[in-house]
CSV table of C-alpha atoms in Angstrom, one decimal:
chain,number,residue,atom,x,y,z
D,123,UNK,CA,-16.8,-53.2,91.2
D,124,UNK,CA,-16.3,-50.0,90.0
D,125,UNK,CA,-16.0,-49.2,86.3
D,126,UNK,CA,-13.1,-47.5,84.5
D,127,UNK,CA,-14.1,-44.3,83.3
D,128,UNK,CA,-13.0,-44.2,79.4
D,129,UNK,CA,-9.6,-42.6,78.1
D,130,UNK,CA,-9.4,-39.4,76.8
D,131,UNK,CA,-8.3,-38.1,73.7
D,132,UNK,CA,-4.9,-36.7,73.3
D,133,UNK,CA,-5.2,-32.8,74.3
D,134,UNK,CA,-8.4,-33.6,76.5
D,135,UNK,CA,-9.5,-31.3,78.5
D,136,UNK,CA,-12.9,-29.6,80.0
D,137,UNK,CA,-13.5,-28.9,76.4
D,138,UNK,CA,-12.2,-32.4,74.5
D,139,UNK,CA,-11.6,-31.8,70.4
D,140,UNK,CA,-14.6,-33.4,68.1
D,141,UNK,CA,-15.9,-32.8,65.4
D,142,UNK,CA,-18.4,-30.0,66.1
D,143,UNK,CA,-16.3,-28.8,68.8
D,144,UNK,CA,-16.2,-25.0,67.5
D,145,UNK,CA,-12.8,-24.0,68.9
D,146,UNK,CA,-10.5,-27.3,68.1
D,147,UNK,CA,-7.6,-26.0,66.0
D,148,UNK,CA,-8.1,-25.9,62.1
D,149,UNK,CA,-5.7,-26.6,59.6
D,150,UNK,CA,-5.1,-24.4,56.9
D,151,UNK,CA,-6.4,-25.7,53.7
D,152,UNK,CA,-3.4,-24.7,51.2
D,153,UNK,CA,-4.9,-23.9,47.4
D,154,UNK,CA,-4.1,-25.9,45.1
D,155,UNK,CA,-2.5,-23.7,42.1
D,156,UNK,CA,-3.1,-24.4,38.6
D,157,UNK,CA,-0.6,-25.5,36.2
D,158,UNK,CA,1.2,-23.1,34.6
D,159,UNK,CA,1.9,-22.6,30.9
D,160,UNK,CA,4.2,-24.5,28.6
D,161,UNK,CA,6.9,-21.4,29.5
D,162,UNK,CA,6.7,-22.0,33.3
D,163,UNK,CA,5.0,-18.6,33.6
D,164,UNK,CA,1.9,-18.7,35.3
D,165,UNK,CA,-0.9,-15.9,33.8
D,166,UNK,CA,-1.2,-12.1,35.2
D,167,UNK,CA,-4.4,-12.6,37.6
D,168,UNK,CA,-7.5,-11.2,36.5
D,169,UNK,CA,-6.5,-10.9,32.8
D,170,UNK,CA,-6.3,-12.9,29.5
D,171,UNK,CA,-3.2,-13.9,27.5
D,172,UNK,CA,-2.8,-13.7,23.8
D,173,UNK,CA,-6.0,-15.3,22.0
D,174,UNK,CA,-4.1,-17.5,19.8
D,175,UNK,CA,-1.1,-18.9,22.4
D,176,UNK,CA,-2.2,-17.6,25.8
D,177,UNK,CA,1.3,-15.6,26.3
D,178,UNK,CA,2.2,-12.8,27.5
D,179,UNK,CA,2.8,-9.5,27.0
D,180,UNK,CA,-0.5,-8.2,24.9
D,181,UNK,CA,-2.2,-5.9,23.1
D,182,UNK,CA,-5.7,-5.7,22.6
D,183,UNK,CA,-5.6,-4.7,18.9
D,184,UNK,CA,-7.8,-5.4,16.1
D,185,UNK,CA,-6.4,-6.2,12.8
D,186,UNK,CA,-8.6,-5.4,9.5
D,187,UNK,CA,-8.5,-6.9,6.1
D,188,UNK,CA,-10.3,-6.5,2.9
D,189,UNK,CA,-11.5,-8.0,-0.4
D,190,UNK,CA,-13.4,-6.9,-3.4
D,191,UNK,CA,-15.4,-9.0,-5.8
D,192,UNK,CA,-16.1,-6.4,-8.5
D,193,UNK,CA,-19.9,-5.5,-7.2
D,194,UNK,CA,-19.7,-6.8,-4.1
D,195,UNK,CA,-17.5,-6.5,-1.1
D,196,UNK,CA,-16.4,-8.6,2.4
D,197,UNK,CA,-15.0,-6.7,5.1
D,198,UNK,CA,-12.7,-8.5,7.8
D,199,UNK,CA,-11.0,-8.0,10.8
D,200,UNK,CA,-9.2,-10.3,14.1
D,201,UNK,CA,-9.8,-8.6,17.4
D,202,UNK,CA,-6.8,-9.3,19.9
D,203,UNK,CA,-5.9,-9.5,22.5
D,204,UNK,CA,-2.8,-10.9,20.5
D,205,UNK,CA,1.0,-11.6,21.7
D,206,UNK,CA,4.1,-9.6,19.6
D,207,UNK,CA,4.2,-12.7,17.4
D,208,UNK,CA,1.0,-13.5,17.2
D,209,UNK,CA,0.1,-9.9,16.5
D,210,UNK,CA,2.6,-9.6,13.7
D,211,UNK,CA,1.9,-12.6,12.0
D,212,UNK,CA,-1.8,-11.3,12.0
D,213,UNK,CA,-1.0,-8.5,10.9
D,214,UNK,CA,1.3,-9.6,8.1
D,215,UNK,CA,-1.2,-12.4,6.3
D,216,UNK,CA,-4.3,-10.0,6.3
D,217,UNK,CA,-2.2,-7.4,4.7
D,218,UNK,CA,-0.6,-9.0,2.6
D,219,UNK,CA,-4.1,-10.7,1.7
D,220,UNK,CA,-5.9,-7.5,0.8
D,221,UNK,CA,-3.7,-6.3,-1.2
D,222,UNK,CA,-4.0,-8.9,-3.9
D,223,UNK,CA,-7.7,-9.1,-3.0
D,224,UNK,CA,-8.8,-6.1,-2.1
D,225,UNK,CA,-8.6,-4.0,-5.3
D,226,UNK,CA,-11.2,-5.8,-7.4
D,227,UNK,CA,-14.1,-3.0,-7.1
D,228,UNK,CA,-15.0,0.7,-7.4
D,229,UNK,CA,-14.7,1.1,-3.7
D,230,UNK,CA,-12.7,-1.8,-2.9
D,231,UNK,CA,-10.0,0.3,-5.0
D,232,UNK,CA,-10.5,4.1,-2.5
D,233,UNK,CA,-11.0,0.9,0.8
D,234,UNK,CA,-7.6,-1.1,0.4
D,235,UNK,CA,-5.9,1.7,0.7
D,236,UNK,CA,-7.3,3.1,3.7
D,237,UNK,CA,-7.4,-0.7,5.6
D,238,UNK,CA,-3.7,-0.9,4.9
D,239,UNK,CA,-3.4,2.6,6.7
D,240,UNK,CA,-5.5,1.5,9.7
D,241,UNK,CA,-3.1,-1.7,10.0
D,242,UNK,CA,-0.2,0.3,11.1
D,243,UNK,CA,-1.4,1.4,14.0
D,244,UNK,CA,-1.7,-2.0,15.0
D,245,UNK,CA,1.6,-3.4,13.9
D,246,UNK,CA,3.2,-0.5,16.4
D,247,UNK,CA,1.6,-1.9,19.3
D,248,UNK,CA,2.5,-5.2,18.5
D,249,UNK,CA,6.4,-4.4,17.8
D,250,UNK,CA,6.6,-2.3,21.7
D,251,UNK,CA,5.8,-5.7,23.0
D,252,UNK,CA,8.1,-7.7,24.9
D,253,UNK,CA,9.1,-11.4,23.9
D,254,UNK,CA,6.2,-13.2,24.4
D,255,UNK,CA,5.9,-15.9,27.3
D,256,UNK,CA,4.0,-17.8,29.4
D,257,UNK,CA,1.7,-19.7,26.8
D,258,UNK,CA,-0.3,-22.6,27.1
D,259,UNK,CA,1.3,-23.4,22.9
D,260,UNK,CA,4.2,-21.6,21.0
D,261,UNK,CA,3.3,-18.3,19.3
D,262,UNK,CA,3.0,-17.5,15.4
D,263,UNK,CA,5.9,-17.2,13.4
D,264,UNK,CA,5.3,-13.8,12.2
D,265,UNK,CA,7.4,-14.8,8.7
D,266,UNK,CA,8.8,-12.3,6.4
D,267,UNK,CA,7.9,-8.9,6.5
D,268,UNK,CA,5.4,-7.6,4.4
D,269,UNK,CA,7.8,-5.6,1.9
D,270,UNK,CA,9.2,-8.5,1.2
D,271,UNK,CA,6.2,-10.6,0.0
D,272,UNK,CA,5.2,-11.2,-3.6
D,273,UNK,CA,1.8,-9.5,-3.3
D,274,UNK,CA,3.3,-6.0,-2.0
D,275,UNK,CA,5.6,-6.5,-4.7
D,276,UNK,CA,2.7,-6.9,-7.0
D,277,UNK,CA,0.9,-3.6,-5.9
D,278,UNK,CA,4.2,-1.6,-5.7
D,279,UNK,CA,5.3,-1.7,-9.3
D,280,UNK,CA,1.9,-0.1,-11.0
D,281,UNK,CA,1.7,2.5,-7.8
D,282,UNK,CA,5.5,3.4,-8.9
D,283,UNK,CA,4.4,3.2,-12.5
D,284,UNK,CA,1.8,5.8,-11.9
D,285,UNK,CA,4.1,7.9,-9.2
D,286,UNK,CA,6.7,8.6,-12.1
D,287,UNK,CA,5.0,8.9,-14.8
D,288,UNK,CA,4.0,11.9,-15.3
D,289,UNK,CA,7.3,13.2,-14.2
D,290,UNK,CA,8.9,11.4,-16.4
D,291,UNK,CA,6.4,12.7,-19.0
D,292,UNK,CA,7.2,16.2,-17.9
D,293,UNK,CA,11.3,15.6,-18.3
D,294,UNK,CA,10.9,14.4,-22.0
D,295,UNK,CA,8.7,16.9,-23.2
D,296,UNK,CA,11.3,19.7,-21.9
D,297,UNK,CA,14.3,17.5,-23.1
D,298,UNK,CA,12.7,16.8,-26.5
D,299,UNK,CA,10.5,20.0,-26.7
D,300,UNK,CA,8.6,20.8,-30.3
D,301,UNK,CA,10.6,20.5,-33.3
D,302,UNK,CA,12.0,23.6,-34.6
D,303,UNK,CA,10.4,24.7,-37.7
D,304,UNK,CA,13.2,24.2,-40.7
D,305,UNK,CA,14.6,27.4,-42.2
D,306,UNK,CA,13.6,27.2,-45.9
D,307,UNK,CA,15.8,27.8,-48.7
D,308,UNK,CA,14.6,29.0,-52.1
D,309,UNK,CA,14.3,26.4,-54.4
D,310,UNK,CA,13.0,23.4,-51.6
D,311,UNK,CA,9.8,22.2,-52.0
D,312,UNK,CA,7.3,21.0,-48.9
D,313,UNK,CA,3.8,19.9,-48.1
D,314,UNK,CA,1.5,21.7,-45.5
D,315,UNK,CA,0.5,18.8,-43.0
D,316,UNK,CA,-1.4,21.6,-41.1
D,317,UNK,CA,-3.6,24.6,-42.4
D,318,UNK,CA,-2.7,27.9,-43.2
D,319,UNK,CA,-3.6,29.2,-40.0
D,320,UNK,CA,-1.1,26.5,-37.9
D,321,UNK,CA,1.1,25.9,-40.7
D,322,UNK,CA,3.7,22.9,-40.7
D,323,UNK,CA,5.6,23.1,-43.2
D,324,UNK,CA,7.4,19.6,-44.4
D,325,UNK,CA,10.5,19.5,-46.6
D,326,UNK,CA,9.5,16.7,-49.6
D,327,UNK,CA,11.6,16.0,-52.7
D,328,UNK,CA,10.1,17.9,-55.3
D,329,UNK,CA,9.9,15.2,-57.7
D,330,UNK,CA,7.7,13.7,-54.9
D,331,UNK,CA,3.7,13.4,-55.2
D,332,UNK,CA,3.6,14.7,-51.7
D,333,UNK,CA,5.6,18.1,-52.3
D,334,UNK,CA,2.8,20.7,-53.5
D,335,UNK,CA,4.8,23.9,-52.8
D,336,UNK,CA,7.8,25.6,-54.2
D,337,UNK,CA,10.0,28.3,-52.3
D,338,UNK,CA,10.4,31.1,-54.5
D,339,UNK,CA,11.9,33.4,-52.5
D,340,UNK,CA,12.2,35.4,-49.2
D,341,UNK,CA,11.1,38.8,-48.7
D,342,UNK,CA,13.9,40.2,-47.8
D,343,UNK,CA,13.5,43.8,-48.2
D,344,UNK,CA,10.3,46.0,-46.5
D,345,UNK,CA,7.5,46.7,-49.1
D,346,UNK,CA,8.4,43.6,-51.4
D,347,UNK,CA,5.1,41.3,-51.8
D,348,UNK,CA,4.5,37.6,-53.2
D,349,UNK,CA,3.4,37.1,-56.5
D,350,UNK,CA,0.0,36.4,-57.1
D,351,UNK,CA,-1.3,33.2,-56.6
D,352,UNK,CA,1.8,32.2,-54.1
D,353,UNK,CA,1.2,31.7,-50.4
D,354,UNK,CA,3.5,32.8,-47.4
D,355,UNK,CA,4.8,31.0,-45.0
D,356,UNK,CA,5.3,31.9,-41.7
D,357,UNK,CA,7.8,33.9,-40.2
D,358,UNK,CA,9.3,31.2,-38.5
D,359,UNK,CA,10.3,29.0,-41.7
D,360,UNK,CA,12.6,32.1,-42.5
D,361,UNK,CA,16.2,32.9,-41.6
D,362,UNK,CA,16.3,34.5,-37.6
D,363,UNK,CA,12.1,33.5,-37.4
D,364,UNK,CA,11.4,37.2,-39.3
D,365,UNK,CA,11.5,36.8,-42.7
D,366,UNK,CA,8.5,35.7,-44.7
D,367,UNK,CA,8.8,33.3,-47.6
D,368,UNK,CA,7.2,32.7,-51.0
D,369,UNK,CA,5.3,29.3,-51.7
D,370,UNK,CA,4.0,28.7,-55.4
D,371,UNK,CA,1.6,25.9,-55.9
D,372,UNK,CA,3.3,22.4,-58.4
D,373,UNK,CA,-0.2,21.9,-59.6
């Protein structure tokens, strides 16, 4: 008796499917995605997200800080790429850092100002940005700005001390000016506080010990001379600043 032969595979043919049969039908292996962030945004491909929260939009800024310690010196910086927030907040802490700690030093005090300078280049790029999004943990909080912070308010009232002051030492000299010499009057007496070449002529009671010159008269008409052993005063102690004036000595 004959024996059956055996039954073939569903699709059987000349060429029956198996597993080293080179043209049996493949199924398409589907990849399996990663997860995406806590923001349901998956990553740009081929790129990085912000280096503190993994969101997105970035910029690959550095951020530089300072601090002096009277000889010595550290310098600092954070190299991005950072988020908006993340950027700012950066941005804002080092700052507002060096400017309490970076003045202590020779050249910590010419440095600070120029890190603070370099900073703003950064904090440009970081306010373009977009909201960011798309991170594997919440971004920064950038917190108040930086003219709002105690330390910039600390380093902005000496730099406005400085600014105005000679200004305002400029508008008091020319509203309060040199005294103007007193016209003497025969009779007066006054004490030289200066020498005879820079006179200044003070007005003392003559029963003071300070006074140590009498005004005799003024020399009022051309030709007419002090007696001798009197001084003259300068032109400027007389009536109009052109008359001279007589002194005699108390003692």
């Amino acid at each position: 008796m004959a024996t059956p032969p055996p039954p073939q595979q569903q699709g059987a043919g000349p060429y029956p499917y198996g597993p080293h049969n080179p043209y049996a039908p493949q199924v398409p292996q589907v990849p399996q995605q990663a997860p995406y962030g806590a923001y349901g945004m998956p990553p740009q491909p081929g790129a990085h997200g912000c280096r503190m929260c993994g969101a997105w939009p970035v910029a690959a800024e550095t951020v530089y800080g300072h601090q002096g310690f009277i000889v010595l010196m550290r310098f600092l910086s954070r190299k991005g790429p950072f988020c908006r927030d993340c950027g700012l907040a950066t941005y804002r802490r080092m700052s507002s850092d060096t400017m309490w700690q970076g003045w202590w030093g020779p050249l910590s005090a010419f440095i600070t100002p120029v890190t603070l300078l370099m900073n703003l280049g950064p904090r440009a790029a970081f306010r373009r940005l977009a909201p960011p999004a798309g991170g594997f943990r919440p971004p920064l909080d950038p917190g108040r700005p930086l003219w709002r912070r105690v330390p910039f308010l600390l380093v902005l009232v000496p730099m406005l001390l400085v600014v105005l002051a000679f200004p305002t030492l400029l508008v008091i000299g020319l509203v309060v000016g040199d005294d103007k010499p007193v016209t003497l009057t025969v009779g007066q007496c006054v004490r030289n506080a200066g020498d005879w070449s820079d006179q200044e002529l003070i007005v003392e009671s003559c029963g003071s010990p300070s006074a140590e010159y009498r005004v005799t008269r003024r020399l009022e008409q051309p030709g007419t001379t002090c007696a001798d052993g009197e001084f003259y005063a300068g032109l400027e102690y007389g009536p109009g600043g052109s008359t001279p004036t007589c002194l005699a000595p108390l003692r």
